[in-house]
Amino acid sequence: MSITRRDFLKISAVTGGVAAASIPVVKSVLALGKKPVSLPQYVPTTCEMCFWRCGAIAKVVDGKVVKLDGNPIHPNSRGKLCARGHGGIGLLYDPDRLKTPLINTGARGEAKFKKASWDEALGLVADKMQKIKEKYGTESVALLTHGTVSTYFIHLLQAFGSPNFAFPSFALCRGARDVAFEVTFGENVGNPERLDLQNSKVIVLIGSHLCENAHNSQCQEFAEAVGKGATVIVLDPRFSTAAGKAKYWLPIKPATDLAILLAWINVIISEGLYDKEYVTKYTNGFTEVAQAVREYTPEWAEKETDISARIIVETARVLGKNKPHVLIHPGRHTAWYSDNVQRQRAVAILTAILGSYGRTGGIYLNPKKKLEPVFLSEKDYPDNKPALNKGKYPFAGEEGVTHEIVRATLTGEPYPIKAWFTTGTNIMKAMPNQRDTLNAIQKLDLLVAVDMMPYDGVMLADVVLPECTYLERHDDFFTVKERSFGISIRQPVVQPMYDSKPGWWIAKELGKRLGLEEYFPWNTFEDFLKTKAEIWGIDYLELSKKGYIDFPESAKPYISAGEEYKFKTPSGKIELYSKELKEHGFDPVPKYTKHDQPSEGWFRLIYGRAPVHTFSRTTNNPSLWELMEENVAWVNAKIAKKMGLKNGEYIVLVNQDGVKSNKVRIKVTERIRQDCIYLVHGFGSTSKLLKKAYLRGADDQQLITRYAIDLIAGTVGMRVNFVKITKEV
Ligand SMILES: Nc1nc2c(c(=O)[nH]1)N[C@H]1C(S)=C(S)[C@@H](COP(=O)(O)OP(=O)(O)OC[C@H]3O[C@@H](n4cnc5c(=O)[nH]c(N)nc54)[C@H](O)[C@@H]3O)O[C@H]1N2
Ligand SMILES: Nc1nc2c(c(=O)[nH]1)N[C@H]1C(S)=C(S)[C@@H](COP(=O)(O)OP(=O)(O)OC[C@H]3O[C@@H](n4cnc5c(=O)[nH]c(N)nc54)[C@H](O)[C@@H]3O)O[C@H]1N2
Ligand code: SF4
Ligand SMILES: [Mo]
């Protein structure tokens, strides 16, 4: 028997003591004839303001969330939330939230919305899906998705009979890194990345702009390491916040990082600074690597990168002398140029020859805990045609390739795509070449958006289905693979506002209308979670009270001295030389690729994060908007002087294809190279329903009309666009 939500909230107040104490207090207030005030309730849950998934504790007073704090026992938060995590309240109470289902009554993308009931909206979607199925086949429905809502819609899509889903977090984000580490070490570095930062003696950040990239526990550990005197080496064309903590800031010429990585490997091998015992015991292909990097001397790299050979040698020695307690940060957003996987392979090889994988201060090992997967249903999915990207990018894996969905929609090849679901992703901001996206959606018969806010992508939809926020819903358990294994819960802190519904409910209701009830054999998602907890042998009530349960016995962070450790590669060893890549026709050891550089008067457009925003999704958040209302264009002071530009004045950026940005204020600074312009990603929304974000700042994606595909994994390099500055605003 399931408990009601009201009972549930009572039980899940973080301590039984608080809930019990509230009764006498309310009574005594009543006795005095005053308005009853209930004591606060503290409800633990999991943050979704980004994908670090910190444990949060909500303070709820009279049914209102008044504060969010970090859960002290959760390893991703350690008692603290980042600014965006605190900003969850702003999301919950944003007056611009989607409140009811909407149906577009105009042309595709016209956003002439009328309010609809759930029954009408879901009925319309189901009806159109059936028609598409009859005419084109089930595989013609595709899903672009990000975040926890993905669980339910991938399930729905597969039950319906389509293999076509894709996450922007693969091709446009960490795909290259994951593939490079899988090929080299037989596993990826995890999410959160398993970085032993707190024990590192040297930390190398290649891009990876920690502290602006505000991944909570990683920033905490970075600060701890800096406090303990770690040497920080930053490769970044921009003097990032992290560069401010660095002993060495290497203002590298963009797109040339592979040159420095190969030169470092060269110096470390030729000077015998690598971990010989580790290399002999755990790796394959060292001789081939040593041979291949011989041509990549520091002097050669100096010409490519603008970093002097002297500094390259000096930093290589710092790495070698401090091995194995060296962390070459594997990065996360690694979709930069066309050779992303090979650049990340060089990172992996460097990590291996320094003996840092499975060692203190390097990358720690996966905790040892296996739980049987518990599926949303036991019914098998129907057989369907191969996914669009199958065979095209041999290492792309199961997370799909977003641009393949766009391409197939545009061309009808290998088969037509006639419907898109977009769930938890802003297709106009996440994917490059907005014109392709807009042209592709004109070929569709149906475009459905499941979202909480009317961001740009939602404004293109035929049917908008409002999901409630993470503070108003259950989601699947999160398994946390930190130094030890743990499980984190997401549970509603307050009732869903307006007519919004959890993602699992929307998928289930749609499933029902498509005749797929058997795939959703549970009543509420909490019923499913309780069953799962039972199968896993976890006390659900304890988890709902604490928010997080840890399995300390699962921790095995380091390889012990002399241990016969088997890596999960075909050979059981770290593959410095990759036979797998070779078999698919790619370089088994990374080779340097030259990329175009901007000509006189042009600048490379680069982008990154602001600590108080997440992509586009927080630009309208009332609390976070107050901290940063719009982005600015970073321009080098010498360039500004030459062009007569003053700090704070408005400019417009124009790219190589003549596309113009919104007007944006210029930040005149010494902190960026002269050949780049930097924008924080996510701004410049064109959605009129966003009262705060509408046309605030410039949209980097608007200027990213070109992209470079990495053929190994289908990842999309987005830093291949050049812009010039005009004053015509
Ligand atoms: N506050 C906040 N934090 C976030 C997010 C967020 O939206 N907001 N998003 C999260 C997600 S999903 C991701 S993937 C990560 C992304 O964050 P990271 O993985 O850290 O992203 P990068 O692209 O490595 O870093 C951007 C930096 O790269 C520099 N750069 C640009 N071109 C080059 C180049 O050619 N070489 C080098 N060496 N540097 C270059 C830029 O100047 C900038 O400082 O952030 C995560 N953390
Ligand atoms: N030019 C450029 N492109 C990039 C990047 C960049 O830095 N520059 N970064 C890349 C990276 S690293 C990544 S990971 C991707 C990120 O790509 P996205 O995840 O698509 O990022 P957002 O732009 O924040 O769009 C998120 C959308 O999901 C909605 N949303 C948020 N939470 C929920 C929820 O709980 N439920 C539902 N249903 N909807 C929700 C938001 O309201 C918003 O409309 O973008 C990639 N693309
Ligand atoms: S890093 Fe910040 S936004 Fe991301 S989950 Fe943690 S608290 Fe939330
Ligand atoms: Mo990302």
Coordinates of C-alpha atoms and ligand atoms in Angstrom, one line a residue, residues 48 51 91 146-149 168-170 172-174 332-334 422-427 429-432 450-458 465 467-470 473 475 490 607-609 614-618 681-682 699-701 704 718-719, ligand 2:
E48 CA 19.2 19.6 -10.7
F51 CA 24.3 17.8 -13.5
L91 CA 13.4 28.6 -10.5
H146 CA 19.2 16.1 -21.2
G147 CA 18.8 15.6 -17.5
T148 CA 16.7 13.2 -15.4
V149 CA 13.6 13.6 -17.6
P168 CA 23.8 17.1 -26.0
S169 CA 26.0 16.1 -23.1
F170 CA 27.7 13.6 -25.4
L172 CA 28.5 18.7 -27.6
C173 CA 30.1 18.1 -24.3
R174 CA 32.1 15.2 -22.7
R332 CA 34.5 17.9 -19.5
H333 CA 33.3 20.1 -22.2
T334 CA 35.8 18.8 -24.8
T422 CA 12.8 17.9 -26.8
T423 CA 13.0 17.1 -23.1
G424 CA 15.2 19.1 -20.8
T425 CA 17.3 20.6 -23.6
N426 CA 17.2 24.0 -25.3
I427 CA 17.8 23.0 -28.9
K429 CA 21.2 27.1 -27.5
A430 CA 22.7 23.7 -27.2
M431 CA 23.2 22.8 -30.8
P432 CA 25.3 24.7 -33.4
V450 CA 8.7 19.0 -22.2
D451 CA 10.2 21.8 -20.2
M452 CA 9.6 24.1 -17.2
M453 CA 10.3 27.4 -18.8
P454 CA 9.6 29.0 -22.1
Y455 CA 13.2 29.1 -23.3
D456 CA 14.0 29.5 -27.0
G457 CA 13.6 25.9 -28.0
V458 CA 10.2 25.6 -26.3
L465 CA 4.1 20.0 -21.8
E467 CA 7.2 19.6 -16.3
C468 CA 7.3 20.6 -12.6
T469 CA 10.7 21.5 -11.2
Y470 CA 13.0 19.1 -9.4
R473 CA 8.8 15.7 -8.0
D475 CA 12.9 11.1 -9.9
R490 CA 15.1 13.2 -5.2
Y607 CA 33.0 30.6 -24.8
G608 CA 32.6 29.2 -21.3
R609 CA 30.7 29.4 -18.0
T614 CA 23.9 27.1 -16.0
F615 CA 23.9 27.3 -19.8
S616 CA 20.8 29.1 -20.9
R617 CA 18.5 27.5 -18.3
T618 CA 19.1 30.0 -15.5
H681 CA 27.4 30.8 -23.1
G682 CA 23.6 30.8 -22.8
D699 CA 24.2 34.3 -27.9
D700 CA 27.4 32.5 -28.7
Q701 CA 25.4 29.8 -30.5
I704 CA 28.4 29.2 -34.3
M718 CA 32.3 24.5 -31.8
R719 CA 35.3 26.7 -31.5
Ligands
LIG2 N1 27.7 27.3 -28.1 C1 27.8 26.5 -27.1 N2 27.0 25.4 -27.1 C2 27.0 24.5 -26.1 C3 27.8 24.7 -25.0 C4 28.6 25.9 -24.9 O1 29.3 26.2 -23.9 N3 28.5 26.8 -26.0 N4 27.8 23.8 -24.0 C5 27.5 22.4 -24.4 C6 27.4 21.6 -23.2 S1 28.8 21.3 -22.3 C7 26.2 21.1 -22.8 S2 26.2 19.9 -21.5 C8 24.9 21.4 -23.5 C9 23.8 21.7 -22.5 O2 22.6 21.9 -23.2 P1 21.2 22.0 -22.5 O3 21.1 21.0 -21.4 O4 20.2 21.9 -23.6 O5 21.3 23.4 -21.9 P2 20.3 24.6 -21.6 O6 20.6 25.7 -22.6 O7 20.4 25.0 -20.2 O8 18.8 24.1 -21.9 C10 18.1 23.4 -20.9 C11 16.6 23.4 -21.2 O9 16.0 22.4 -20.3 C12 15.1 22.9 -19.4 N5 15.1 22.2 -18.2 C13 16.0 22.4 -17.1 N6 15.7 21.6 -16.1 C14 14.6 20.8 -16.5 C15 13.9 19.8 -15.9 O10 14.1 19.4 -14.8 N7 12.9 19.2 -16.7 C16 12.6 19.7 -17.9 N8 11.6 19.0 -18.6 N9 13.3 20.7 -18.5 C17 14.3 21.2 -17.8 C18 15.4 24.4 -19.4 O11 14.3 25.2 -19.0 C19 16.0 24.7 -20.8 O12 14.9 25.0 -21.7 O13 25.1 22.5 -24.4 C20 26.2 22.3 -25.2 N10 26.2 23.4 -26.2

